[in-house]
CSV table of C-alpha atoms in Angstrom, one decimal:
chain,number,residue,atom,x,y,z
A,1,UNK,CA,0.0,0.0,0.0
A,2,UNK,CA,1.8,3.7,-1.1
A,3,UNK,CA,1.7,6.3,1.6
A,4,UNK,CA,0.5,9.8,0.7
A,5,UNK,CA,2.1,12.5,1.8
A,6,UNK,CA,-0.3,15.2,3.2
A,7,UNK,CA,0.3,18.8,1.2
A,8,UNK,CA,1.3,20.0,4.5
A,9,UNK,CA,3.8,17.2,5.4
A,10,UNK,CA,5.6,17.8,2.1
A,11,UNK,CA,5.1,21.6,3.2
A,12,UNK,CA,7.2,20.7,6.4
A,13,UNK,CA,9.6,18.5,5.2
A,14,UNK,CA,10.8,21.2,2.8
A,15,UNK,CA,10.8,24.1,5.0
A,16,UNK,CA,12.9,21.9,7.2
A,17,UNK,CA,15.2,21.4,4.1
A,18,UNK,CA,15.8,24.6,3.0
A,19,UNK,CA,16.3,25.2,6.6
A,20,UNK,CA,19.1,22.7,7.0
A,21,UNK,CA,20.5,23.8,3.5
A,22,UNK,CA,20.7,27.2,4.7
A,23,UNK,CA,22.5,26.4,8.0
A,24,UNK,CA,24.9,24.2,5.8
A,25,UNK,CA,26.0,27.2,3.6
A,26,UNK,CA,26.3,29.8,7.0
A,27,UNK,CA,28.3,27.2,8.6
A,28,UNK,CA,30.3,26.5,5.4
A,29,UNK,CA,30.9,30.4,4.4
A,30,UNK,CA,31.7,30.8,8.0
A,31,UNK,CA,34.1,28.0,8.3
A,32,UNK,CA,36.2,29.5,5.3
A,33,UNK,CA,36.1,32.9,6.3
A,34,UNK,CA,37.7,32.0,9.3
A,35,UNK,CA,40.8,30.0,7.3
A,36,UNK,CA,40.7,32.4,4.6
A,37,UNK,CA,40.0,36.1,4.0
A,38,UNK,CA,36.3,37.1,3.1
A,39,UNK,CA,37.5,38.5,-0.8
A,40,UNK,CA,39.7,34.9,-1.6
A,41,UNK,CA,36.3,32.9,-0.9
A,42,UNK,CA,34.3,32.4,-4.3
A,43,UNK,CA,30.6,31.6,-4.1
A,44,UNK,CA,31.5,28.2,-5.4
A,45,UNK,CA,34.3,27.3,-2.8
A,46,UNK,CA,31.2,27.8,0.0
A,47,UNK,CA,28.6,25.8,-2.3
A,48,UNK,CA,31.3,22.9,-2.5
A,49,UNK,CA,31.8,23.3,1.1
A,50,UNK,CA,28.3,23.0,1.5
A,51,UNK,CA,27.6,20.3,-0.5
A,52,UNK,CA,24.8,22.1,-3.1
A,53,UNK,CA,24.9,23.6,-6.1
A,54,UNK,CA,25.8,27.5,-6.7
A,55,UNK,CA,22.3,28.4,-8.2
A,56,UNK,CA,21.1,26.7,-5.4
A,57,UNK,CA,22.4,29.8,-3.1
A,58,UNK,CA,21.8,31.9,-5.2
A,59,UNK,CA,18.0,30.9,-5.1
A,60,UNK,CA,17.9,30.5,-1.4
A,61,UNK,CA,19.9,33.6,0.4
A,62,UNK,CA,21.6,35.1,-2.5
A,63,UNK,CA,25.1,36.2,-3.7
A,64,UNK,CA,28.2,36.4,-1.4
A,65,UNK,CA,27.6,39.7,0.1
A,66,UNK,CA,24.1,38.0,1.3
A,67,UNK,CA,25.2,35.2,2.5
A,68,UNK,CA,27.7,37.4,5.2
A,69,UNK,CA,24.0,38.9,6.0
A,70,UNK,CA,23.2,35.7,6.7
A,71,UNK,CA,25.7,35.1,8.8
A,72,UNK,CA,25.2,37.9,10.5
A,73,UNK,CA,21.1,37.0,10.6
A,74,UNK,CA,22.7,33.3,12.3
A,75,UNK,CA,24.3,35.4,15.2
A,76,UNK,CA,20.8,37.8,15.8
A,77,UNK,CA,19.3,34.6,16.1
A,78,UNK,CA,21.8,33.3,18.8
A,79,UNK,CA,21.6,36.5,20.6
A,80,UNK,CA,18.1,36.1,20.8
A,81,UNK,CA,17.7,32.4,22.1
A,82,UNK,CA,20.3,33.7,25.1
A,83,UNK,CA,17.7,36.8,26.0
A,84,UNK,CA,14.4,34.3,25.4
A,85,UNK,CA,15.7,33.0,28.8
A,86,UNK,CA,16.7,36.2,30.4
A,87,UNK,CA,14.8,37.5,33.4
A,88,UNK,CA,16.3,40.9,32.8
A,89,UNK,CA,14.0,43.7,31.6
A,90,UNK,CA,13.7,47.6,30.6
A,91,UNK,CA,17.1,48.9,30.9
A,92,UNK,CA,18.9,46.0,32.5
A,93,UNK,CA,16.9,44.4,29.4
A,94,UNK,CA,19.0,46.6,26.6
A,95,UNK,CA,22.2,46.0,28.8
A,96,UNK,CA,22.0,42.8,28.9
A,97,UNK,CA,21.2,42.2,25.0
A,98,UNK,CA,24.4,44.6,23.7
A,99,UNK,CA,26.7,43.0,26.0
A,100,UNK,CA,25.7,39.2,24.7
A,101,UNK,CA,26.2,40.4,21.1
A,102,UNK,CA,29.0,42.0,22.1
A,103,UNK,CA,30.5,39.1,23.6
A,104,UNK,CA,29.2,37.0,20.8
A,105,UNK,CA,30.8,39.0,17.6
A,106,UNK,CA,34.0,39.2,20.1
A,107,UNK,CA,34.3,35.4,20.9
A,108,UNK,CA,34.6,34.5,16.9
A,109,UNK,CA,36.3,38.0,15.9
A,110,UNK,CA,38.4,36.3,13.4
A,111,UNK,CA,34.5,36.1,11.4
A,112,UNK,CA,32.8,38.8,12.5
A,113,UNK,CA,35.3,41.5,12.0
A,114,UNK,CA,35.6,41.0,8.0
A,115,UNK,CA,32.2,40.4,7.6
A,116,UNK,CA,30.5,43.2,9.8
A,117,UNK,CA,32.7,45.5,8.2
A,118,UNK,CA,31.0,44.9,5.4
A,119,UNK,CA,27.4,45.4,6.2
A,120,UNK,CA,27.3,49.1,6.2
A,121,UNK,CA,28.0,49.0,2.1
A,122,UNK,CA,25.8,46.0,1.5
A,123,UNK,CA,22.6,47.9,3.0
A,124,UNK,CA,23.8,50.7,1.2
A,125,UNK,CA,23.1,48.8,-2.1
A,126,UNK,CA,20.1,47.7,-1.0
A,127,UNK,CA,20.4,44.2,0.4
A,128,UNK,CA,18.6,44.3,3.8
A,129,UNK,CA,18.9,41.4,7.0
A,130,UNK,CA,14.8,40.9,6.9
A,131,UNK,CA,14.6,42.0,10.0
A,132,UNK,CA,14.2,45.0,12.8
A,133,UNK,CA,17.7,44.4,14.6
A,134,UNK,CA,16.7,47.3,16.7
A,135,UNK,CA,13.5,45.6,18.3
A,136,UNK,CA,15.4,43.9,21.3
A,137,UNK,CA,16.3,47.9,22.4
A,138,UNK,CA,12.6,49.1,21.7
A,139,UNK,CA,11.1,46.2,23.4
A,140,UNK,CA,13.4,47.1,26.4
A,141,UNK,CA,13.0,50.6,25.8
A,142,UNK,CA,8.9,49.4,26.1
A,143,UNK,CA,9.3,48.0,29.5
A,144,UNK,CA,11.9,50.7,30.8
A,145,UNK,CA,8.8,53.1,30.6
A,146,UNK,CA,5.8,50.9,32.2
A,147,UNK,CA,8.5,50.4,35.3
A,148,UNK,CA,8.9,54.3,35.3
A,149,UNK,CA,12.4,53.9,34.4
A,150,UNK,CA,12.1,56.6,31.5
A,151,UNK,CA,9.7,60.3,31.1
A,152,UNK,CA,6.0,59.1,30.2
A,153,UNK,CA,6.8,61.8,27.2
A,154,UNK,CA,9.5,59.7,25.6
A,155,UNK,CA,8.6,57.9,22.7
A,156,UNK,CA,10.3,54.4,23.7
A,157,UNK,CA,10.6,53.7,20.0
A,158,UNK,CA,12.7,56.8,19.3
A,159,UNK,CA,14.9,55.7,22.6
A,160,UNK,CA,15.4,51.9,21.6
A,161,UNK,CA,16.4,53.2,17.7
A,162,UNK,CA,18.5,55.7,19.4
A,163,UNK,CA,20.4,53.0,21.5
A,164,UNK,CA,20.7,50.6,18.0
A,165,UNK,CA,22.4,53.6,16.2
A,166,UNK,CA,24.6,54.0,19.1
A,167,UNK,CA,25.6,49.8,19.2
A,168,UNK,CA,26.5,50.4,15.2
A,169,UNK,CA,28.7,52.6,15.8
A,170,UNK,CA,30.4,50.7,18.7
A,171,UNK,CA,30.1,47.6,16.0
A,172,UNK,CA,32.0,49.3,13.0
A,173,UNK,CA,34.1,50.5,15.2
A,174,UNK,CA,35.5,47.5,16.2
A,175,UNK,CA,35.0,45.5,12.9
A,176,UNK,CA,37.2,48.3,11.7
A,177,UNK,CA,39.8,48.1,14.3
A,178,UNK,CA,39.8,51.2,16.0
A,179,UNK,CA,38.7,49.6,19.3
A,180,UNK,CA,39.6,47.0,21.6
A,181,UNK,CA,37.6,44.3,22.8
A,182,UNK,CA,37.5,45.9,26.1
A,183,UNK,CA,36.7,49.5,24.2
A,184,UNK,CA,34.0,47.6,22.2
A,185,UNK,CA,31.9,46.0,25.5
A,186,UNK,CA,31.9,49.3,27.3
A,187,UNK,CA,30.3,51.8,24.6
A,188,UNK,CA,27.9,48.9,23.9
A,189,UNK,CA,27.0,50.0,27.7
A,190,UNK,CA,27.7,53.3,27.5
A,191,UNK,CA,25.4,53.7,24.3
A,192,UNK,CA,22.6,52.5,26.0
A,193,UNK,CA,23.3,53.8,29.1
A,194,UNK,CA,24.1,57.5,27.5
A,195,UNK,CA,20.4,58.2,25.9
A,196,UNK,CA,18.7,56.6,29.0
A,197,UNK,CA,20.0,58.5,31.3
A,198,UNK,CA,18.9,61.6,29.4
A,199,UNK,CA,15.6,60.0,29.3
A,200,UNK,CA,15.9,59.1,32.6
A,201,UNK,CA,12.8,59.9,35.7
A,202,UNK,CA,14.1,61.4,38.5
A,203,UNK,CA,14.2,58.3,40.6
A,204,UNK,CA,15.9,56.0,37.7
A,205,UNK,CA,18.7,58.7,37.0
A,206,UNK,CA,19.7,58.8,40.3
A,207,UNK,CA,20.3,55.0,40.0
A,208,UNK,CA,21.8,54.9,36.4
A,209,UNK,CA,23.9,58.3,36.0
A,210,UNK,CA,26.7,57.1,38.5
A,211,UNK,CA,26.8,53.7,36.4
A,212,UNK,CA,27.0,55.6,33.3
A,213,UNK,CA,29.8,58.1,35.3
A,214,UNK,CA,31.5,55.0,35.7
A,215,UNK,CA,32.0,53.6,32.0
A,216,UNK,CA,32.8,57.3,31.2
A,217,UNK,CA,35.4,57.6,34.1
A,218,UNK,CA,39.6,57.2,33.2
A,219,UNK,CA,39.7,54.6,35.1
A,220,UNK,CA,37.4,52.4,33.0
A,221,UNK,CA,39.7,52.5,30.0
């Protein structure tokens, strides 16, 4: 007697292999940008890497400067399983989540550097992550203001974008060279500390402004 396959069973099975096909060529582009440099990799050393086809990354993410996006995509993802378990919220929330990517992009510098480098000229031409990499700060941002950690009149999306832009800059930074590790982790606190604080009610400033004082302080460096 043949089995049939329900529509969505075959659905499933290949969203789970595209899936698996799409971790195969991250890990495989990774794997080679760690041996090699990011501009001696072809698009065909990573499919054979892979084991698939060329076409078939072209069809799935797209062409190389997509697939470091996707890389990059892997490590939001990773980032964001760590803060699913997190009891941490509001400000301790947006700490919390720029000190774990921090940590993350630090931990495998060798990859992250040459490809983070990068992304600044890639969204430029108009390849984009499919995401909103600033949502973990706005959701934070959220919270911060029903705990009456920030004004009632600032606009907590404004605040959370505000503290994104300030993590990019920290980010390129660092991909570029131009800070250390240690430099890199501290403004990641200091940019979301710095706009905070501004935003700050009376009672929360009095808590945070000596920890932002702190990162800002000689002695930190």
């Amino acid at each position: 007697m043949k089995m049939e396959l329900k529509p969505s069973s075959v659905g499933s099975l290949r969203e789970r292999g595209k899936a698996r096909r799409y971790a195969d060529i991250v890990a495989a582009a990774s794997g080679l940008w760690r041996e090699h440099r990011f501009e001696s990799v072809s698009l065909n050393q990573i499919a054979a890497a892979a084991e698939v086809a060329p076409q078939t990354i072209y069809n799935l993410i797209g062409g190389l400067d997509a697939v470091g996006l996707a890389v990059i995509n892997v490590a939001l993802n990773r980032v964001e399983a760590v803060l699913a378990q997190t009891t941490a919220t509001g400000v301790d929330l947006a700490l919390e989540a720029a000190r774990v990517s921090a940590q993350l992009y630090i931990d495998d510098a060798g990859l992250y550097r040459q490809v983070l480098v990068r992304i600044p000229r890639v969204l430029f031409d108009g390849t984009h992550i499919g995401r909103d990499a600033a949502d973990p700060a706005v959701r934070a941002m959220v919270q911060a203001q029903a705990a009456g950690q920030i004004a009632p009149a600032v606009d907590p999306d404004r605040l959370g974008r505000a503290i994104y832009s300030n993590y990019l800059g920290a980010i390129y930074d660092w991909a570029c060279g131009d800070a250390s590790d240690a430099d890199f982790l501290r403004m990641s606190e200091i940019g979301v500390l710095a706009p905070v604080v501004a935003c700050a009610t009376p009672a929360s400033h009095a808590v945070l402004s000596p920890r932002l004082v702190a990162l800002l302080s000689p002695a930190a460096g």
